[in-house]
PDB file of C-alpha atoms in Angstrom:
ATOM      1  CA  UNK A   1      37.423 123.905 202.773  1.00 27.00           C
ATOM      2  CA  UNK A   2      39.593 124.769 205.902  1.00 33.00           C
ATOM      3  CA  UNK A   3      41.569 127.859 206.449  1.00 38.00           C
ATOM      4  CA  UNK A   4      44.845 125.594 205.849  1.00 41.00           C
ATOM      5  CA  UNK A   5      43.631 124.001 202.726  1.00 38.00           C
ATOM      6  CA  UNK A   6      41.813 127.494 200.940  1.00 38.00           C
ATOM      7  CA  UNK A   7      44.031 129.298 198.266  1.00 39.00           C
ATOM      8  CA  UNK A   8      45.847 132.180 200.317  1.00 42.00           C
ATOM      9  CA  UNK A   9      45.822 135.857 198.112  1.00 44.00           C
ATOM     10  CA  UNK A  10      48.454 134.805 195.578  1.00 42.00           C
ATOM     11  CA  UNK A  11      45.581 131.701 194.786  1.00 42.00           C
ATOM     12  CA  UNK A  12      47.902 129.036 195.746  1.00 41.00           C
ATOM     13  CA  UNK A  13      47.459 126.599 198.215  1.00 39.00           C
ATOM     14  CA  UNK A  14      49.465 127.189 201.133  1.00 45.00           C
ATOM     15  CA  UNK A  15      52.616 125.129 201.473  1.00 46.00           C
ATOM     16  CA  UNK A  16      54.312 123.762 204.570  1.00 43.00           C
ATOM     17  CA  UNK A  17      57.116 125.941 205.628  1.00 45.00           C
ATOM     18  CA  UNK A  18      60.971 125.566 205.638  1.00 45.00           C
ATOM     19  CA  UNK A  19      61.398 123.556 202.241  1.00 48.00           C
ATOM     20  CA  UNK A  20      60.404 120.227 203.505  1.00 64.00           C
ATOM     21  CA  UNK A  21      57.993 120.100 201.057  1.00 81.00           C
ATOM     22  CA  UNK A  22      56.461 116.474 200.752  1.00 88.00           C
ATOM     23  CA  UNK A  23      57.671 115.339 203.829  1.00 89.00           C
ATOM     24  CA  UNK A  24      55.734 117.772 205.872  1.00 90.00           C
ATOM     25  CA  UNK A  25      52.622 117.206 203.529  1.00 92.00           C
ATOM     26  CA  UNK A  26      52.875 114.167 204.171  1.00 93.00           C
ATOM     27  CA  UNK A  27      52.934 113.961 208.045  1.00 95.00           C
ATOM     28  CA  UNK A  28      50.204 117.124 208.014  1.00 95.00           C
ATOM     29  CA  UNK A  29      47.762 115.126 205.926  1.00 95.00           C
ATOM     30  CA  UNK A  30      48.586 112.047 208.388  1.00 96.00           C
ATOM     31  CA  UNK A  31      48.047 114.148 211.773  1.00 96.00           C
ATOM     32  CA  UNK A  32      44.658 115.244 210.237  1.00 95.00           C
ATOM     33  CA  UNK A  33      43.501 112.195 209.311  1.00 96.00           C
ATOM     34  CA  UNK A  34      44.614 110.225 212.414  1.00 95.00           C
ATOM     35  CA  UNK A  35      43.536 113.185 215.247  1.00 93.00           C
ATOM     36  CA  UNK A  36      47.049 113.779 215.809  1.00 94.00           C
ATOM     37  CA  UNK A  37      48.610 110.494 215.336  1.00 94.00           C
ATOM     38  CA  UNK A  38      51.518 110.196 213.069  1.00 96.00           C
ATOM     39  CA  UNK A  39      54.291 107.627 212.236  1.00 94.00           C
ATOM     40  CA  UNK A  40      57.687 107.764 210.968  1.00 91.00           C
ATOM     41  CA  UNK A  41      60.177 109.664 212.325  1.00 89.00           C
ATOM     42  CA  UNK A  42      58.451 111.302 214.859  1.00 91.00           C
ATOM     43  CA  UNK A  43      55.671 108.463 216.067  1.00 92.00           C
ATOM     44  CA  UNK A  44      56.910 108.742 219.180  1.00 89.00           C
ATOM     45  CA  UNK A  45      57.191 112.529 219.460  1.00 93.00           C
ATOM     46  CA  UNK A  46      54.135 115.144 220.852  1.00 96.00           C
ATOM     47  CA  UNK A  47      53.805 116.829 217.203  1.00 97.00           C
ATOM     48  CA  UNK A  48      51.601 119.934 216.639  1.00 98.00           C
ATOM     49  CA  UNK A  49      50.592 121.532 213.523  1.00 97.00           C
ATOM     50  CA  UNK A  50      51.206 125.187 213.637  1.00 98.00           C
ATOM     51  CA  UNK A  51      49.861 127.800 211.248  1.00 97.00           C
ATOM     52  CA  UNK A  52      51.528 130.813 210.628  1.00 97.00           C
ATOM     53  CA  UNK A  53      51.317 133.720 208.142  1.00 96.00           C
ATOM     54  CA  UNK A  54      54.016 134.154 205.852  1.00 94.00           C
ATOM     55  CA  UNK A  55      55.585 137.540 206.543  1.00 92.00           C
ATOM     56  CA  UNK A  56      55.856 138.607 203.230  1.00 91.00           C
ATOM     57  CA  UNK A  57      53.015 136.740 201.429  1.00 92.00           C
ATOM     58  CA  UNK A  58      50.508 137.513 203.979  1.00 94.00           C
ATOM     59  CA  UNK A  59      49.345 133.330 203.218  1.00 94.00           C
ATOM     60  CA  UNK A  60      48.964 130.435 205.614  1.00 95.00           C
ATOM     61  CA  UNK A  61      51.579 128.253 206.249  1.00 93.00           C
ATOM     62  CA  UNK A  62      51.290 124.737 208.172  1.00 95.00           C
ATOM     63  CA  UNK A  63      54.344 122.773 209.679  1.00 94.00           C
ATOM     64  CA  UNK A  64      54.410 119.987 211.936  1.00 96.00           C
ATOM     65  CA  UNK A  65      56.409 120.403 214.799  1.00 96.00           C
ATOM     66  CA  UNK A  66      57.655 118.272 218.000  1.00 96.00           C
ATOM     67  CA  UNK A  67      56.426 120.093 221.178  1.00 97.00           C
ATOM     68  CA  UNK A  68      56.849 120.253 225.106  1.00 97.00           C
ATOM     69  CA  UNK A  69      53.985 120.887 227.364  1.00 97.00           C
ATOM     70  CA  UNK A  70      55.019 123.374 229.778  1.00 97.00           C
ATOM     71  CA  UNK A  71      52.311 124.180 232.421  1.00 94.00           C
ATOM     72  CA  UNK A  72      49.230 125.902 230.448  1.00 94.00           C
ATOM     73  CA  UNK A  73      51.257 126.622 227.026  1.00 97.00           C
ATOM     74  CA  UNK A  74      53.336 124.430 224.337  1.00 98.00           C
ATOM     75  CA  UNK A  75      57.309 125.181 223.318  1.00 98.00           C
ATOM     76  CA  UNK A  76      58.400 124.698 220.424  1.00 98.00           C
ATOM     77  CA  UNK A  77      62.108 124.684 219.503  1.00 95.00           C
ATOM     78  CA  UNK A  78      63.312 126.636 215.787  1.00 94.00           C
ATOM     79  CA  UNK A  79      65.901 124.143 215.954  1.00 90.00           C
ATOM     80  CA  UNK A  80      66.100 124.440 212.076  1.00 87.00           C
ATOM     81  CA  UNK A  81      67.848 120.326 212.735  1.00 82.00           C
ATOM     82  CA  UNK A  82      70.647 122.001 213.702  1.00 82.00           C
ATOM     83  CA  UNK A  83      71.133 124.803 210.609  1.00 83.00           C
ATOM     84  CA  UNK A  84      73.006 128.153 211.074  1.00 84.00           C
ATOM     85  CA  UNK A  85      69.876 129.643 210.394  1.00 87.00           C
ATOM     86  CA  UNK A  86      66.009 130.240 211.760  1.00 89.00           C
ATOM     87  CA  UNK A  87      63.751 127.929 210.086  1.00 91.00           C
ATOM     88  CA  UNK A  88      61.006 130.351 207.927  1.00 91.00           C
ATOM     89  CA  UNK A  89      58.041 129.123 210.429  1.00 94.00           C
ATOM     90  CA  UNK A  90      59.941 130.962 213.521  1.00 96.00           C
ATOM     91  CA  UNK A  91      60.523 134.487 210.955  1.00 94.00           C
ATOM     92  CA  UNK A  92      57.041 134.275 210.272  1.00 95.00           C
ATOM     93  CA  UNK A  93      55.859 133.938 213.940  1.00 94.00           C
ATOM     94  CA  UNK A  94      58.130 136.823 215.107  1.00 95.00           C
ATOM     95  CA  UNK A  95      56.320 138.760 212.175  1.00 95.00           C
ATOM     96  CA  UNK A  96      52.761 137.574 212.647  1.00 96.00           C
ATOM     97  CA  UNK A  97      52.807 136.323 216.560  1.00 98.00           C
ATOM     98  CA  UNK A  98      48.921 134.941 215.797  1.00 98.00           C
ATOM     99  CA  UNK A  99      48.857 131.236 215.068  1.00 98.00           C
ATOM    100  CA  UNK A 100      47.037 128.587 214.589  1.00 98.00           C
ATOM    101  CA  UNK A 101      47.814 125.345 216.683  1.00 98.00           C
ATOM    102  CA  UNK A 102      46.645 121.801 216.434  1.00 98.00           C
ATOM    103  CA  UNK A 103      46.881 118.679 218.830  1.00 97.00           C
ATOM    104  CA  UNK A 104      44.973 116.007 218.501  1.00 95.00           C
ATOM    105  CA  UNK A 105      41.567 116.562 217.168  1.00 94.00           C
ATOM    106  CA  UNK A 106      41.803 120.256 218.853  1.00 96.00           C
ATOM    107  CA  UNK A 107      42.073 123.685 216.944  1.00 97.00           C
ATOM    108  CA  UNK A 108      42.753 126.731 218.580  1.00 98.00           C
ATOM    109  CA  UNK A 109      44.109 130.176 218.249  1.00 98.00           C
ATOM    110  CA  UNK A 110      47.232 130.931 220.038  1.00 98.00           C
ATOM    111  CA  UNK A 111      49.849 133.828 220.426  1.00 98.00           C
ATOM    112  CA  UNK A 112      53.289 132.833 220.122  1.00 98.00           C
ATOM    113  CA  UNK A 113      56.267 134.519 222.374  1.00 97.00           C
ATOM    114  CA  UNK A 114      59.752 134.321 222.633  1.00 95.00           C
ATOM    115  CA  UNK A 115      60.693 131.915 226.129  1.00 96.00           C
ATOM    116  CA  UNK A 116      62.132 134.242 228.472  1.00 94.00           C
ATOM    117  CA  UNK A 117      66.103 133.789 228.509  1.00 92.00           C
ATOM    118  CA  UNK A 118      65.599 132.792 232.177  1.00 95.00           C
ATOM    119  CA  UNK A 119      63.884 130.049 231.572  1.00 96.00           C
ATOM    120  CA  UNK A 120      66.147 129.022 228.028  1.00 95.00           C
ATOM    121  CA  UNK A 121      68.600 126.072 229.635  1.00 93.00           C
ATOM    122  CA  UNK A 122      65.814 124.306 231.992  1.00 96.00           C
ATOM    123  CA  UNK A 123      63.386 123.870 228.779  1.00 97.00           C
ATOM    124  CA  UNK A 124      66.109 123.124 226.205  1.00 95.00           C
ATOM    125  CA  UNK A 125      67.066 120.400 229.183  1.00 95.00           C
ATOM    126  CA  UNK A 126      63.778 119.176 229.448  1.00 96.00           C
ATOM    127  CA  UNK A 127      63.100 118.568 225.775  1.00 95.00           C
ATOM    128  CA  UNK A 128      66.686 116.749 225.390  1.00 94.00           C
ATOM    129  CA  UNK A 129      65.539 114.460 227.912  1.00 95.00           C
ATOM    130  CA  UNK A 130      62.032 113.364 226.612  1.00 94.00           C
ATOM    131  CA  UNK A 131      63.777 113.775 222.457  1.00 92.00           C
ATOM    132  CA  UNK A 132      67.386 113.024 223.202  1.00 91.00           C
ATOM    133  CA  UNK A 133      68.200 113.608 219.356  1.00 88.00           C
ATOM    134  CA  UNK A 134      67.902 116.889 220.219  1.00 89.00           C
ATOM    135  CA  UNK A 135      71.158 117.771 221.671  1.00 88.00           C
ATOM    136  CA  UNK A 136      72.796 117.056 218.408  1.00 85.00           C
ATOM    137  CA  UNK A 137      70.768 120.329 217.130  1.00 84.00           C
ATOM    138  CA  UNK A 138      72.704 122.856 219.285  1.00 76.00           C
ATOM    139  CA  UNK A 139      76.024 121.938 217.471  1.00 66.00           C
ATOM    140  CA  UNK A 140      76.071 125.194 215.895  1.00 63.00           C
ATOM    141  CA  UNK A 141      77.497 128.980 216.979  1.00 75.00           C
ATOM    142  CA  UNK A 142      73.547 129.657 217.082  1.00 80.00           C
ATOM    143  CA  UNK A 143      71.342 129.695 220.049  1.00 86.00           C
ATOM    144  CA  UNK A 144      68.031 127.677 219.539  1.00 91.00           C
ATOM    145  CA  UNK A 145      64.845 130.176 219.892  1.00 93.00           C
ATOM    146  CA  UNK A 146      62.754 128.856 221.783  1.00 96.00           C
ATOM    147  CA  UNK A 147      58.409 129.549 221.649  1.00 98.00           C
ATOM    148  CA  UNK A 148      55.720 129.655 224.216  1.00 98.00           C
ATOM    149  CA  UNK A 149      52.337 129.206 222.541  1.00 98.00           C
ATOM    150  CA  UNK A 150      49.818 129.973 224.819  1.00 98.00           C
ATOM    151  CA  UNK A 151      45.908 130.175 223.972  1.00 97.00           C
ATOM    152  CA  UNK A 152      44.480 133.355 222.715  1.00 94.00           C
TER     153      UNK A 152
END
């Protein structure tokens, strides 16, 4: 049994963070089974798995998420699709920076940090050109965080 798929200390499986319930079970179980391939929606996004820990449950928690290769690290976007508010993977992170990332066959520990404000604009930029869809989730008052994950 993996660290992802062991009870956590309430002896529940970990679920996939943010609600999305099935549909991130769905394209977790897929990514896993395929080395990091996945269809649907986001077949022709770069998706990662990352593991968290929940901030208040202290359990693993696993969500896919679209990335952008930036030199030596990954960025992730707690675009939330656009919501007022920070997806629960992103609270977690800022509570438990240690994670757990997965692309492709590959496993690794990683430590998650805020993107420097600097460097906000010219990655948000970037990733709207490779995932144009993305534009649409800075409609809101909110500013998109933005994570580095770089290996540990």
């Amino acid at each position: 049994m993996t660290d992802e798929t062991r009870p956590g200390p309430s002896g529940r499986h970990p679920e996939p963070a943010d609600g999305a319930g099935e549909f991130n079970r769905n394209v977790i179980a897929e990514f896993r089974t395929r080395q990091g391939a996945v269809g649907g929606p986001l077949a022709d996004a770069p998706v990662l798995l990352l593991t968290v820990v929940g901030a208040h449950s202290g359990e693993p928690r696993t969500t896919p998420l679209v990335y952008l290769p930036d030199g030596g690290r990954l960025v992730v976007f707690a675009s939330n699709g656009g919501s007022e508010q920070d997806p629960l993977w992103y609270r977690n992170l800022v509570a438990h920076p240690e994670v757990t990332v997965e692309v492709g066959a590959e496993r690794y520990p990683a430590l998650a940090a805020p993107v420097d404000p600097a460097e906000h604009d010219a990655l948000w930029a970037r990733q709207i050109a490779a995932q144009p869809q993305f534009a649409g989730y800075r409609t809101t008052a909110r500013t998109v965080p933005l994570v580095a994950l770089s290996r540990a």
